[in-house]
């Protein structure tokens, strides 16, 4: 249904607030958005007729006398989206509905060394086209692509220090697919999806920390990605934590990611593998190239001293970085997305390390810390969240 421009903007705001704070009543929407009750009623009636939202029932959470509020929530299966994450370890594809319900997924793992020779935008387009065809019955409305770095809309490529992506271009992909395509940094995608699809429905400010090959953080402030146009914002992995530390690939010494990122931890473990005769790593994998974060966690549990030093140091510096962030950003929640901290013992250790360094932070209410279990499909599902956000 066509709406005048002003009402179209108001409709998007209403949908956004229902996603982030729903179930929510009409009167609460009016108060939070500063839109008149009459306009709220008119637009929500239209959205109900379109089956985009529906009435959930009366608000039973209050015992106030009088007529109870009627709660509104987003209707599932209103629309469908294809989400993709590009990684130097895998490609992940998924189909989700408009509330983030995963319907179909496909993950292609590959050896990065071999793929550097053959992986091209043409190959990616072939895989994407095939997955879209498999989702044809759902009539996806858009495609979201979560990229490992920053999307350069002028040159249609990925801005990153990873040479794996230096020749990859989105120009041919855009020209070959008729559906709308939205691209954004993978961590920003996951943060947007967390706000729209996540369990917390208070629409609070939060930090989303992601640790994989490198490290990145996204700050959601008042419902929006903070400083979204500045590609330097969020590069927490390149904040200096030890001025006398090792030289990072960015050229600086002592960057956080030289201690806490997966690639650096695994590289240090490879040195252990080569130079320490009695390391448990040799019992876990037949060669150093097979080392992974999962291998390090197993060696840590077995009491491997060298691996314990690597992991303990990573947690120490990561806890310092998190506390530094919380003294600069108004955040109610910190989400930590990392395979390393999918291990409950290491997550508890990080929590304790943060608590041990919170002297000034006692002046404010504590920030909730939530560990998001790492799954290879998370970035692609985040890209579906990007589609929802961009098409409100």
Short mmCIF file of C-alpha atoms in Angstrom, two decimals:
data_model
loop_
_atom_site.label_atom_id
_atom_site.label_comp_id
_atom_site.label_asym_id
_atom_site.label_seq_id
_atom_site.Cartn_x
_atom_site.Cartn_y
_atom_site.Cartn_z
CA UNK A 1 0.00 0.00 0.00
CA UNK A 2 1.34 3.44 -0.98
CA UNK A 3 2.01 5.87 1.86
CA UNK A 4 3.07 9.53 1.66
CA UNK A 5 6.80 10.05 2.31
CA UNK A 6 6.31 11.20 5.90
CA UNK A 7 4.11 8.24 6.75
CA UNK A 8 6.54 5.91 4.99
CA UNK A 9 9.29 7.12 7.32
CA UNK A 10 7.00 6.73 10.32
CA UNK A 11 6.07 3.21 9.20
CA UNK A 12 9.75 2.24 9.07
CA UNK A 13 10.30 3.66 12.57
CA UNK A 14 7.30 1.76 13.92
CA UNK A 15 8.44 -1.53 12.41
CA UNK A 16 11.98 -0.97 13.65
CA UNK A 17 10.75 -0.35 17.20
CA UNK A 18 8.47 -3.40 17.16
CA UNK A 19 11.42 -5.53 16.02
CA UNK A 20 13.75 -4.18 18.70
CA UNK A 21 11.29 -3.79 21.60
CA UNK A 22 8.30 -5.98 20.79
CA UNK A 23 5.87 -7.17 21.82
CA UNK A 24 4.87 -3.56 22.43
CA UNK A 25 1.59 -1.67 22.67
CA UNK A 26 0.38 1.17 20.47
CA UNK A 27 0.52 3.68 23.32
CA UNK A 28 4.12 2.70 24.14
CA UNK A 29 5.04 3.07 20.48
CA UNK A 30 3.54 6.54 20.53
CA UNK A 31 5.55 7.53 23.62
CA UNK A 32 8.85 6.06 22.45
CA UNK A 33 8.65 7.43 18.90
CA UNK A 34 6.90 10.74 19.60
CA UNK A 35 4.28 9.92 16.97
CA UNK A 36 0.65 10.77 17.69
CA UNK A 37 -1.61 7.91 18.85
CA UNK A 38 -3.89 8.53 15.87
CA UNK A 39 -1.01 8.09 13.40
CA UNK A 40 0.25 5.01 15.25
CA UNK A 41 -3.24 3.50 15.08
CA UNK A 42 -3.60 4.25 11.37
CA UNK A 43 -0.20 2.83 10.37
CA UNK A 44 -0.41 -0.27 12.59
CA UNK A 45 -3.86 -1.02 11.18
CA UNK A 46 -2.32 -0.97 7.71
CA UNK A 47 0.54 -3.21 8.85
CA UNK A 48 -1.93 -5.70 10.33
CA UNK A 49 -3.91 -5.77 7.09
CA UNK A 50 -0.65 -6.41 5.22
CA UNK A 51 0.05 -9.27 7.70
CA UNK A 52 3.39 -7.66 8.56
CA UNK A 53 2.46 -7.48 12.25
CA UNK A 54 -0.29 -8.96 14.39
CA UNK A 55 -1.89 -8.49 17.79
CA UNK A 56 -0.47 -10.88 20.36
CA UNK A 57 -3.03 -10.29 23.09
CA UNK A 58 -3.34 -8.26 26.27
CA UNK A 59 -0.35 -7.15 28.32
CA UNK A 60 -0.50 -9.32 31.44
CA UNK A 61 2.71 -7.89 32.95
CA UNK A 62 0.94 -5.04 34.75
CA UNK A 63 -1.76 -5.06 37.41
CA UNK A 64 -2.88 -1.49 36.80
CA UNK A 65 -6.66 -1.00 36.79
CA UNK A 66 -8.46 -0.20 33.56
CA UNK A 67 -8.23 -1.46 30.05
CA UNK A 68 -5.15 -3.55 29.35
CA UNK A 69 -2.78 -2.69 26.53
CA UNK A 70 -2.91 -4.80 23.37
CA UNK A 71 0.56 -5.95 22.36
CA UNK A 72 1.83 -5.92 18.78
CA UNK A 73 4.55 -8.16 17.39
CA UNK A 74 6.17 -8.94 14.03
CA UNK A 75 4.53 -11.71 12.00
CA UNK A 76 6.83 -14.53 10.86
CA UNK A 77 7.06 -15.65 7.23
CA UNK A 78 6.10 -12.22 5.92
CA UNK A 79 9.16 -12.10 3.68
CA UNK A 80 12.35 -14.07 3.04
CA UNK A 81 15.99 -13.16 2.52
CA UNK A 82 19.20 -14.81 1.37
CA UNK A 83 22.19 -14.15 3.60
CA UNK A 84 25.83 -14.79 2.71
CA UNK A 85 29.08 -14.52 4.62
CA UNK A 86 32.41 -14.35 2.84
CA UNK A 87 35.31 -15.82 4.80
CA UNK A 88 38.80 -16.94 3.88
CA UNK A 89 37.89 -20.31 5.43
CA UNK A 90 34.40 -20.88 4.09
CA UNK A 91 31.37 -19.53 2.27
CA UNK A 92 28.09 -19.68 4.16
CA UNK A 93 24.64 -19.23 2.63
CA UNK A 94 21.30 -19.18 4.39
CA UNK A 95 17.65 -18.42 3.82
CA UNK A 96 15.68 -16.89 6.67
CA UNK A 97 12.30 -15.31 7.14
CA UNK A 98 11.82 -11.74 8.38
CA UNK A 99 12.25 -12.64 12.06
CA UNK A 100 15.50 -14.53 11.59
CA UNK A 101 14.15 -18.07 11.52
CA UNK A 102 16.72 -20.18 9.70
CA UNK A 103 15.03 -22.13 6.90
CA UNK A 104 17.89 -23.34 4.71
CA UNK A 105 21.67 -23.24 5.03
CA UNK A 106 24.68 -24.29 3.00
CA UNK A 107 28.31 -24.00 4.08
CA UNK A 108 31.22 -24.58 1.74
CA UNK A 109 34.50 -25.16 3.57
CA UNK A 110 37.73 -24.93 1.68
CA UNK A 111 41.47 -24.91 2.08
CA UNK A 112 42.54 -21.27 1.87
CA UNK A 113 45.84 -22.07 0.16
CA UNK A 114 44.19 -23.92 -2.71
CA UNK A 115 41.34 -21.46 -2.92
CA UNK A 116 43.65 -18.46 -3.26
CA UNK A 117 44.45 -19.84 -6.70
CA UNK A 118 40.90 -20.52 -7.86
CA UNK A 119 38.43 -18.50 -5.76
CA UNK A 120 37.05 -15.64 -7.84
CA UNK A 121 33.97 -13.47 -7.98
CA UNK A 122 32.80 -15.69 -10.86
CA UNK A 123 33.00 -18.81 -8.72
CA UNK A 124 31.17 -17.03 -5.91
CA UNK A 125 28.46 -15.89 -8.31
CA UNK A 126 27.96 -19.48 -9.49
CA UNK A 127 27.48 -20.70 -5.91
CA UNK A 128 25.20 -17.78 -5.03
CA UNK A 129 23.06 -18.24 -8.14
CA UNK A 130 22.66 -21.93 -7.38
CA UNK A 131 21.59 -21.24 -3.79
CA UNK A 132 19.09 -18.59 -4.90
CA UNK A 133 17.61 -21.12 -7.33
CA UNK A 134 17.21 -23.61 -4.46
CA UNK A 135 15.25 -20.93 -2.55
CA UNK A 136 13.03 -20.00 -5.50
CA UNK A 137 9.83 -21.28 -3.85
CA UNK A 138 10.27 -18.70 -1.07
CA UNK A 139 10.70 -15.76 -3.46
CA UNK A 140 13.50 -14.03 -1.51
CA UNK A 141 13.12 -10.25 -1.46
CA UNK A 142 16.80 -9.33 -1.18
CA UNK A 143 20.34 -10.61 -0.66
CA UNK A 144 22.61 -9.58 2.19
CA UNK A 145 26.36 -10.14 2.04
CA UNK A 146 28.50 -9.95 5.19
CA UNK A 147 32.06 -9.07 4.21
CA UNK A 148 35.32 -9.63 6.16
CA UNK A 149 36.42 -6.02 6.26
CA UNK A 150 34.67 -3.01 4.81
CA UNK A 151 32.69 -2.74 1.60
CA UNK A 152 34.02 -0.05 -0.74
CA UNK A 153 30.94 1.06 -2.67
CA UNK A 154 32.96 3.19 -5.09
CA UNK A 155 35.37 0.47 -6.22
CA UNK A 156 32.93 -2.41 -5.54
CA UNK A 157 35.48 -4.38 -3.51
CA UNK A 158 36.51 -5.24 0.04
CA UNK A 159 38.82 -2.93 1.98
CA UNK A 160 40.94 -5.26 4.09
CA UNK A 161 44.56 -6.07 4.84
CA UNK A 162 43.92 -9.73 4.00
CA UNK A 163 45.50 -10.41 0.56
CA UNK A 164 42.99 -13.20 0.02
CA UNK A 165 40.44 -10.61 -1.18
CA UNK A 166 42.65 -8.27 -3.18
CA UNK A 167 41.19 -9.24 -6.60
CA UNK A 168 37.61 -9.86 -5.51
CA UNK A 169 34.99 -7.52 -7.03
CA UNK A 170 31.23 -7.20 -6.55
CA UNK A 171 30.65 -5.31 -9.81
CA UNK A 172 29.99 -8.43 -11.89
CA UNK A 173 27.78 -9.88 -9.15
CA UNK A 174 25.58 -6.79 -8.98
CA UNK A 175 25.23 -6.75 -12.76
CA UNK A 176 24.25 -10.43 -12.86
CA UNK A 177 21.57 -10.58 -10.16
CA UNK A 178 18.29 -8.69 -10.30
CA UNK A 179 17.48 -8.84 -6.58
CA UNK A 180 18.51 -5.94 -4.32
CA UNK A 181 21.93 -6.62 -2.75
CA UNK A 182 23.06 -5.09 0.56
CA UNK A 183 26.66 -5.35 1.76
CA UNK A 184 28.24 -4.52 5.11
CA UNK A 185 31.00 -5.58 7.45
CA UNK A 186 30.21 -9.01 8.90
CA UNK A 187 30.36 -7.91 12.55
CA UNK A 188 28.04 -4.98 11.89
CA UNK A 189 25.63 -7.41 10.22
CA UNK A 190 25.65 -9.68 13.26
CA UNK A 191 25.11 -6.73 15.59
CA UNK A 192 22.14 -5.50 13.54
CA UNK A 193 20.65 -9.00 13.55
CA UNK A 194 21.16 -9.25 17.31
CA UNK A 195 19.14 -6.08 17.80
CA UNK A 196 16.32 -7.17 15.48
CA UNK A 197 16.21 -10.92 16.15
CA UNK A 198 17.87 -11.32 19.56
CA UNK A 199 16.27 -12.23 22.87
CA UNK A 200 16.88 -8.85 24.54
CA UNK A 201 13.89 -6.69 23.65
CA UNK A 202 14.72 -3.51 25.57
CA UNK A 203 16.57 -1.93 22.61
CA UNK A 204 19.58 -1.17 24.79
CA UNK A 205 22.95 0.18 23.71
CA UNK A 206 25.45 -2.65 23.25
CA UNK A 207 28.91 -3.58 22.04
CA UNK A 208 29.36 -6.62 19.80
CA UNK A 209 32.89 -8.07 19.89
CA UNK A 210 33.96 -10.60 17.28
CA UNK A 211 37.18 -12.61 17.38
CA UNK A 212 38.24 -14.76 14.43
CA UNK A 213 41.21 -14.27 12.09
CA UNK A 214 41.26 -10.68 13.29
CA UNK A 215 39.16 -8.70 15.74
CA UNK A 216 36.41 -6.14 15.32
CA UNK A 217 33.84 -4.42 17.51
CA UNK A 218 30.56 -2.74 16.66
CA UNK A 219 28.70 -0.31 18.89
CA UNK A 220 24.91 -0.06 18.59
CA UNK A 221 23.86 3.29 20.05
CA UNK A 222 20.25 4.44 20.08
CA UNK A 223 19.39 1.68 17.63
CA UNK A 224 22.03 2.52 15.02
CA UNK A 225 25.57 1.44 14.19
CA UNK A 226 27.77 4.13 15.70
CA UNK A 227 30.01 6.02 13.23
CA UNK A 228 29.02 3.65 10.44
CA UNK A 229 30.73 5.73 7.73
CA UNK A 230 34.14 5.73 9.43
CA UNK A 231 35.84 2.44 8.59
CA UNK A 232 38.44 2.87 11.35
CA UNK A 233 35.82 2.82 14.10
CA UNK A 234 35.59 -0.68 15.51
CA UNK A 235 39.12 -1.82 14.65
CA UNK A 236 39.72 -2.86 18.25
CA UNK A 237 42.24 -5.45 17.12
CA UNK A 238 44.60 -2.64 16.14
CA UNK A 239 44.45 -0.76 19.44
CA UNK A 240 47.85 -0.95 21.13
CA UNK A 241 47.80 -3.00 24.31
CA UNK A 242 51.57 -3.45 24.73
CA UNK A 243 53.86 -0.82 23.11
CA UNK A 244 56.79 -3.23 23.35
CA UNK A 245 54.94 -6.16 21.81
CA UNK A 246 55.31 -7.92 18.48
CA UNK A 247 54.94 -6.12 15.17
CA UNK A 248 51.41 -6.45 13.77
CA UNK A 249 50.69 -6.74 10.05
CA UNK A 250 49.45 -3.13 10.22
CA UNK A 251 53.01 -2.03 11.10
CA UNK A 252 52.39 -1.09 14.74
CA UNK A 253 53.75 -2.90 17.78
CA UNK A 254 51.63 -4.62 20.40
CA UNK A 255 48.20 -4.53 18.76
CA UNK A 256 45.51 -6.40 20.70
CA UNK A 257 45.02 -8.91 17.90
CA UNK A 258 48.66 -10.04 18.14
CA UNK A 259 47.62 -11.59 21.46
CA UNK A 260 43.94 -12.43 21.12
CA UNK A 261 43.05 -13.09 17.47
CA UNK A 262 42.79 -16.69 16.31
CA UNK A 263 45.41 -16.36 13.59
CA UNK A 264 48.07 -15.03 15.96
CA UNK A 265 47.27 -17.59 18.66
CA UNK A 266 47.52 -20.42 16.14
CA UNK A 267 50.79 -19.05 14.74
CA UNK A 268 52.26 -19.04 18.25
CA UNK A 269 51.00 -22.59 18.76
CA UNK A 270 52.78 -23.62 15.55
CA UNK A 271 56.05 -22.41 17.06
CA UNK A 272 55.33 -24.52 20.13
CA UNK A 273 54.62 -27.50 17.90
CA UNK A 274 57.96 -27.08 16.13
CA UNK A 275 60.15 -26.30 19.14
CA UNK A 276 58.63 -28.01 22.20
CA UNK A 277 59.21 -31.78 22.24
CA UNK A 278 56.60 -32.64 24.86
CA UNK A 279 53.70 -30.39 23.88
CA UNK A 280 50.31 -32.09 23.85
CA UNK A 281 49.66 -30.47 20.48
CA UNK A 282 51.63 -33.25 18.78
CA UNK A 283 49.28 -35.83 20.28
CA UNK A 284 46.22 -33.97 19.04
CA UNK A 285 47.13 -33.32 15.38
CA UNK A 286 49.67 -35.03 13.08
CA UNK A 287 51.04 -31.76 11.65
CA UNK A 288 51.13 -28.10 12.64
CA UNK A 289 49.01 -26.96 9.70
CA UNK A 290 46.03 -28.76 11.23
CA UNK A 291 46.14 -26.68 14.41
CA UNK A 292 42.90 -24.87 15.19
CA UNK A 293 41.28 -23.05 18.10
CA UNK A 294 39.58 -26.30 19.02
CA UNK A 295 43.01 -27.97 19.21
CA UNK A 296 44.29 -25.21 21.51
CA UNK A 297 41.27 -25.58 23.80
CA UNK A 298 41.87 -29.34 24.07
CA UNK A 299 45.58 -28.80 24.83
CA UNK A 300 44.65 -26.19 27.44
CA UNK A 301 42.35 -28.67 29.17
CA UNK A 302 45.16 -31.23 29.18
CA UNK A 303 47.38 -28.73 30.98
CA UNK A 304 49.82 -27.90 28.18
CA UNK A 305 52.00 -25.15 29.70
CA UNK A 306 52.86 -23.42 26.44
CA UNK A 307 49.27 -23.33 25.21
CA UNK A 308 48.10 -22.19 28.65
CA UNK A 309 50.50 -19.25 28.44
CA UNK A 310 49.14 -18.28 25.01
CA UNK A 311 45.49 -18.47 26.12
CA UNK A 312 46.03 -16.84 29.52
CA UNK A 313 47.84 -13.94 27.89
CA UNK A 314 45.06 -13.57 25.31
CA UNK A 315 42.39 -13.45 28.01
CA UNK A 316 44.40 -10.99 30.12
CA UNK A 317 44.78 -8.46 27.32
CA UNK A 318 41.23 -8.99 26.04
CA UNK A 319 39.79 -8.24 29.49
CA UNK A 320 41.80 -5.01 29.63
CA UNK A 321 40.47 -4.00 26.21
CA UNK A 322 36.86 -4.71 27.24
CA UNK A 323 37.20 -2.63 30.40
CA UNK A 324 38.74 0.19 28.38
CA UNK A 325 35.77 0.11 25.99
CA UNK A 326 33.28 0.26 28.86
CA UNK A 327 34.91 3.41 30.21
CA UNK A 328 34.42 5.13 26.86
CA UNK A 329 31.08 3.81 25.63
CA UNK A 330 27.62 3.87 27.19
CA UNK A 331 26.83 0.19 26.87
CA UNK A 332 24.27 -1.96 28.69
CA UNK A 333 25.44 -5.25 27.18
CA UNK A 334 28.65 -6.65 25.73
CA UNK A 335 28.22 -9.55 23.30
CA UNK A 336 31.33 -11.68 22.83
CA UNK A 337 31.35 -13.82 19.68
CA UNK A 338 34.34 -16.12 19.55
CA UNK A 339 35.05 -19.81 19.14
CA UNK A 340 37.57 -19.60 21.99
CA UNK A 341 34.95 -18.42 24.47
CA UNK A 342 32.43 -21.01 23.38
CA UNK A 343 34.29 -23.07 25.98
CA UNK A 344 32.52 -22.42 29.34
CA UNK A 345 35.75 -22.61 31.37
CA UNK A 346 37.47 -19.97 29.25
CA UNK A 347 34.35 -17.77 29.23
CA UNK A 348 34.29 -17.93 33.04
CA UNK A 349 38.00 -17.10 33.14
CA UNK A 350 37.45 -14.03 30.94
CA UNK A 351 34.53 -12.92 33.12
CA UNK A 352 36.69 -13.22 36.23
CA UNK A 353 39.56 -11.35 34.58
CA UNK A 354 37.18 -8.51 33.69
CA UNK A 355 35.83 -8.44 37.25
CA UNK A 356 39.36 -8.26 38.65
CA UNK A 357 39.99 -5.01 36.77
CA UNK A 358 36.78 -3.04 37.30
CA UNK A 359 37.77 -0.53 39.99
CA UNK A 360 36.29 2.60 38.43
CA UNK A 361 33.49 0.67 36.79
CA UNK A 362 32.01 0.04 40.25
CA UNK A 363 30.70 3.60 40.02
CA UNK A 364 28.10 2.57 37.46
CA UNK A 365 25.59 -0.23 37.10
CA UNK A 366 27.24 -3.45 35.86
CA UNK A 367 27.27 -4.19 32.15
CA UNK A 368 25.79 -7.55 31.19
CA UNK A 369 28.17 -9.85 29.30
CA UNK A 370 26.69 -12.39 26.91
CA UNK A 371 28.79 -15.01 25.14
CA UNK A 372 27.36 -15.78 21.71
CA UNK A 373 28.12 -19.38 20.69
CA UNK A 374 30.17 -19.32 17.51
CA UNK A 375 28.58 -20.99 14.48
CA UNK A 376 29.79 -20.64 10.86
CA UNK A 377 26.26 -19.64 9.81
CA UNK A 378 26.05 -16.63 12.17
CA UNK A 379 27.49 -14.14 9.70
CA UNK A 380 25.10 -15.19 6.93
CA UNK A 381 22.14 -14.91 9.31
CA UNK A 382 23.46 -11.47 10.24
CA UNK A 383 23.33 -10.57 6.54
CA UNK A 384 19.62 -11.51 6.56
CA UNK A 385 19.22 -9.08 9.46
CA UNK A 386 20.87 -6.42 7.31
CA UNK A 387 18.27 -7.07 4.59
CA UNK A 388 15.41 -6.65 7.07
CA UNK A 389 16.91 -3.40 8.38
CA UNK A 390 17.46 -1.98 4.90
CA UNK A 391 13.95 -2.86 3.66
CA UNK A 392 11.85 -1.61 6.58
#
